Structure formats: structure tokens, C-alpha cells
CSV table of C-alpha atoms in Angstrom, one decimal:
chain,number,residue,atom,x,y,z
A,1,MET,CA,113.4,123.0,173.2
A,2,SER,CA,110.5,125.0,171.4
A,3,GLN,CA,108.9,123.3,169.4
A,4,ILE,CA,107.6,124.4,166.1
A,5,SER,CA,104.1,123.4,165.0
A,6,ILE,CA,103.4,123.3,160.9
A,7,PRO,CA,99.6,123.8,159.9
A,8,PRO,CA,99.1,120.8,157.9
A,9,SER,CA,98.5,122.2,154.3
A,10,GLU,CA,95.5,122.3,152.2
A,11,PRO,CA,95.5,120.3,149.3
A,12,GLY,CA,95.7,123.4,146.8
A,13,ASP,CA,98.2,125.3,149.0
A,14,LEU,CA,100.5,123.8,147.0
A,15,GLU,CA,101.3,123.9,143.0
A,16,LEU,CA,103.3,121.8,140.8
A,17,PRO,CA,104.2,123.6,137.9
A,18,PRO,CA,101.5,121.4,135.1
A,19,ALA,CA,104.1,118.6,133.2
A,20,PRO,CA,105.2,119.2,130.3
A,21,VAL,CA,103.4,118.0,126.9
A,22,LYS,CA,105.1,115.0,125.8
A,23,TRP,CA,103.1,115.1,122.1
A,24,PRO,CA,105.7,117.9,119.8
A,25,LYS,CA,108.3,115.8,121.1
A,26,THR,CA,106.8,112.3,120.4
A,27,VAL,CA,105.0,113.9,116.8
A,28,GLY,CA,108.4,115.2,115.9
A,29,VAL,CA,110.3,112.2,116.9
A,30,ILE,CA,108.1,110.0,114.3
A,31,SER,CA,108.6,112.4,111.3
A,32,ILE,CA,111.9,112.5,111.7
A,33,VAL,CA,112.1,108.4,111.5
A,34,TRP,CA,109.9,108.2,108.8
A,35,ALA,CA,111.3,111.4,106.9
A,36,GLY,CA,115.2,109.3,107.6
A,37,LEU,CA,113.6,106.0,105.8
A,38,GLY,CA,112.0,107.8,103.3
A,39,LEU,CA,115.0,109.5,102.2
A,40,VAL,CA,117.1,106.4,102.1
A,41,CYS,CA,114.8,104.4,100.9
A,42,GLY,CA,113.3,106.7,98.3
A,43,GLY,CA,117.1,107.0,96.7
A,44,CYS,CA,118.1,103.6,97.1
A,45,LEU,CA,115.4,102.3,95.1
A,46,PRO,CA,116.1,104.0,91.7
A,47,VAL,CA,119.8,103.1,92.0
A,48,VAL,CA,119.1,99.6,92.9
A,49,GLY,CA,116.9,99.2,89.8
A,50,ILE,CA,119.4,101.0,87.7
A,51,ALA,CA,122.1,98.9,89.0
A,52,ALA,CA,120.8,95.2,88.7
A,53,MET,CA,119.8,96.6,84.7
A,54,SER,CA,123.1,97.6,83.8
A,55,MET,CA,124.1,93.6,85.4
A,56,ILE,CA,122.4,92.2,83.3
A,57,PRO,CA,124.5,90.8,79.9
A,58,PRO,CA,124.0,92.4,77.0
A,59,GLU,CA,122.9,89.6,75.1
A,60,MET,CA,120.7,88.8,78.1
A,61,LYS,CA,118.4,92.8,77.5
A,62,ALA,CA,116.1,91.5,75.0
A,63,GLU,CA,115.2,88.7,77.8
A,64,PHE,CA,113.7,91.5,79.7
A,65,PRO,CA,111.1,94.6,78.9
A,66,PRO,CA,112.9,97.9,79.0
A,67,ASN,CA,110.7,99.9,81.4
A,68,MET,CA,111.8,97.1,84.3
A,69,ALA,CA,113.7,99.2,86.0
A,70,GLY,CA,110.7,102.0,86.0
A,71,THR,CA,109.8,104.9,83.8
A,72,PRO,CA,110.8,108.6,83.9
A,73,ALA,CA,107.6,109.4,84.8
A,74,LEU,CA,108.2,106.9,88.1
A,75,TRP,CA,111.2,108.4,88.3
A,76,GLY,CA,110.2,112.3,88.4
A,77,LEU,CA,108.0,111.4,91.1
A,78,GLY,CA,110.3,109.5,92.5
A,79,VAL,CA,112.3,113.3,93.4
A,80,ILE,CA,109.4,114.7,94.1
A,81,GLY,CA,108.7,112.9,96.8
A,82,LEU,CA,112.1,112.3,98.2
A,83,LEU,CA,111.7,115.9,98.3
A,84,ASN,CA,108.7,115.8,100.6
A,85,ALA,CA,110.5,113.6,102.4
A,86,LEU,CA,113.0,116.4,103.4
A,87,LEU,CA,109.6,118.2,103.8
A,88,LEU,CA,108.9,115.9,106.5
A,89,LEU,CA,112.4,116.3,108.0
A,90,ILE,CA,111.9,119.8,108.9
A,91,ALA,CA,108.3,119.9,109.9
A,92,GLY,CA,110.0,117.2,112.8
A,93,ILE,CA,112.3,119.6,113.5
A,94,ILE,CA,109.9,122.1,114.0
A,95,THR,CA,107.0,120.4,116.0
A,96,ILE,CA,110.2,119.4,118.4
A,97,ARG,CA,110.9,122.9,119.2
A,98,ARG,CA,107.3,123.3,119.7
A,99,ASN,CA,106.8,126.1,117.1
A,100,PRO,CA,103.6,126.1,116.3
A,101,ILE,CA,104.3,126.5,112.4
A,102,GLY,CA,104.9,122.7,112.7
A,103,GLY,CA,101.4,121.9,112.2
A,104,PRO,CA,101.1,123.4,108.6
A,105,VAL,CA,104.1,122.2,107.5
A,106,HIS,CA,103.3,118.4,108.1
A,107,LEU,CA,99.8,119.8,106.8
A,108,VAL,CA,101.7,120.3,103.2
A,109,TYR,CA,103.8,117.4,104.0
A,110,ALA,CA,101.1,114.8,103.7
A,111,CYS,CA,98.8,116.4,100.9
A,112,LEU,CA,101.3,116.2,98.8
A,113,ALA,CA,102.5,112.7,100.5
A,114,VAL,CA,98.7,111.8,99.4
A,115,VAL,CA,98.9,113.0,96.0
A,116,LEU,CA,102.0,112.0,95.0
A,117,PHE,CA,100.9,108.4,96.5
A,118,ALA,CA,97.6,108.6,94.4
A,119,GLY,CA,99.8,109.3,91.0
A,120,SER,CA,102.7,106.6,92.0
A,121,MET,CA,100.0,103.7,92.0
A,122,PHE,CA,98.6,105.1,89.3
A,123,LEU,CA,101.9,104.8,87.2
A,124,GLN,CA,102.4,101.7,88.5
A,125,PHE,CA,99.6,100.2,87.6
A,126,GLN,CA,100.3,101.6,84.3
A,127,ASN,CA,104.1,100.2,84.0
A,128,GLN,CA,102.7,96.9,84.8
A,129,GLU,CA,100.4,96.6,82.6
A,130,ALA,CA,102.9,97.6,80.2
A,131,LEU,CA,104.7,94.9,81.7
A,132,ALA,CA,102.2,92.4,81.1
A,133,ARG,CA,101.5,92.8,77.2
A,134,TRP,CA,105.8,93.6,76.7
A,135,ALA,CA,105.5,89.4,78.0
A,136,ALA,CA,102.3,88.4,76.5
A,137,GLU,CA,104.6,89.9,73.5
A,138,ASN,CA,107.4,87.8,74.0
A,139,PRO,CA,106.1,84.8,75.6
A,140,GLY,CA,109.6,83.0,75.2
A,141,THR,CA,111.7,85.3,77.1
A,142,GLN,CA,112.5,84.5,80.9
A,143,PHE,CA,110.7,87.5,82.1
A,144,ALA,CA,107.5,86.4,80.4
A,145,LYS,CA,108.4,82.3,82.2
A,146,GLN,CA,108.4,84.9,85.4
A,147,MET,CA,105.7,86.5,84.6
A,148,ASN,CA,103.2,84.2,83.9
A,149,MET,CA,104.2,82.0,87.2
A,150,PRO,CA,101.3,80.8,89.4
A,151,GLY,CA,100.9,83.3,92.1
A,152,GLN,CA,103.0,86.2,90.5
A,153,LYS,CA,100.4,88.2,90.1
A,154,ILE,CA,98.7,88.4,93.4
A,155,GLY,CA,102.2,88.6,94.5
A,156,THR,CA,102.5,92.3,93.4
A,157,TYR,CA,99.0,93.4,93.6
A,158,VAL,CA,99.5,92.2,97.5
A,159,GLY,CA,102.8,93.7,97.2
A,160,MET,CA,101.1,97.2,96.2
A,161,ALA,CA,98.8,96.7,98.8
A,162,PHE,CA,101.2,96.8,101.5
A,163,GLY,CA,102.7,99.6,99.9
A,164,ALA,CA,99.4,101.6,99.7
A,165,VAL,CA,99.0,100.6,103.4
A,166,LEU,CA,102.2,101.4,104.7
A,167,GLY,CA,102.5,104.7,103.0
A,168,LEU,CA,99.0,106.5,103.8
A,169,ALA,CA,99.1,105.1,106.9
A,170,TYR,CA,101.2,108.2,108.3
A,171,PRO,CA,100.5,111.1,105.6
A,172,VAL,CA,96.3,110.2,107.3
A,173,PHE,CA,97.4,110.2,110.7
A,174,LEU,CA,98.9,113.8,110.0
A,175,LEU,CA,96.0,115.0,108.8
A,176,VAL,CA,93.7,113.8,111.4
A,177,TRP,CA,96.2,115.3,113.6
A,178,PHE,CA,97.4,118.7,112.9
A,179,GLY,CA,94.1,119.4,110.9
A,180,ALA,CA,91.2,118.4,113.6
A,181,VAL,CA,93.0,117.6,116.7
A,182,LYS,CA,95.6,119.8,117.3
A,183,ARG,CA,94.5,122.5,115.0
A,184,GLY,CA,95.7,126.0,115.1
A,185,ALA,CA,98.2,127.6,117.2
A,186,SER,CA,96.2,127.4,120.7
A,187,ALA,CA,96.2,123.6,120.5
A,188,TRP,CA,100.6,124.0,120.7
A,189,PRO,CA,102.0,124.2,123.8
A,190,PRO,CA,104.4,127.1,125.4
A,191,ARG,CA,107.6,127.0,123.6
A,192,ASP,CA,109.4,128.1,126.9
A,193,GLU,CA,106.8,125.0,128.8
A,194,GLY,CA,109.2,121.3,129.6
A,195,VAL,CA,112.9,120.7,128.5
A,196,ARG,CA,114.0,122.3,125.0
A,197,ILE,CA,115.6,120.5,122.6
């Protein structure tokens, strides 16, 4: 029997293909999930507010301020927010497909999200002031009694602060990620690298 001797290989002799870069899929999936939450919650909130006001019996409507379910400006901002969530959904799909255009689309979404957030907070503060004025002018109403309960104002502002953290966290991440870390098409992995979706 003849024996075949195989020379020992050097560490550089065997080259394995590079591991696929995972960040496009991760960022894309998070964007799709975040967009889904924005579309569902953003679409349901106005409906819930209008439905709640419509369930109040007509004789009790005077007990509540007319802008309790929101104002037309807030609703308009909500519609723009829904369109922005749809843009995020598109950006997520593009990013999962490893297309470098996903970066600029994410940046457009993030910039719009910050502007919408600022406008929303301004309008919500105005709405809260209008509600407080209405409660002061109508102190005997059920709404005024609820608004003057201990801790009610603090609870409202804590809720708004929580909404601020939640509303700005992902857009700020995207501004940093695509604006500084993965800037330009050269930061993206090749489209044929890894698993295609």
C-alpha cells in the first residue's frame, strides 16, 4: 500500500469567504417593526379618540371640552406621521435588500420624524393649556374635577416625556448610524454578499 503524504497547510493557504455583514438585515427588520407599530398605533389613536367622544351621551357632552379628542392640527400631523411611518417601512425593506439608497431614505425619515415630533409636542402643550383653561372656566364639570385631581398634571407630563424618549430614540439612532457611522455607499456590503432576501 502506498501512503500519500499531505504537507501541512499554512494558516494563509485556506481562505474562507468572509462572514456576511449582518447590520443591514438587523436595521431593516427593526425599521419594519417600528414602522408597523407607527402605522397601527398612529392609525388607531384618532379613531379611539373620536369613538370615545361619540360614546358620551349628548347630555354629558357639555361636561367635556370640545378639543378633548384632539385638534385638526394634531390630526393633520398624525396623517403626516402615518405617511412618514410608511416611508420607514419602505426604507427597512430597501435596507434588508442591501441597497445603499436605504441610508438616505432612512435619513429623510429620521429628519421628518424629528420635525414632526417637535411640532407634535408644541401642539400637545398648546392643547393641554387649552384644556386647562376650559377646566378653569368650567370648574363644576366632571372633566375639571378629573383634571384637578392630585398628580394629574404630573402624570400628563410624565406621559409626554415618555413619549418623547420613545418617539426620538430610533430617529436619533438612524441619524447617527446613517449620518456618521455608515455614511455613503462605500459603507454598505456588496448586494450579492450573504443571504439574499
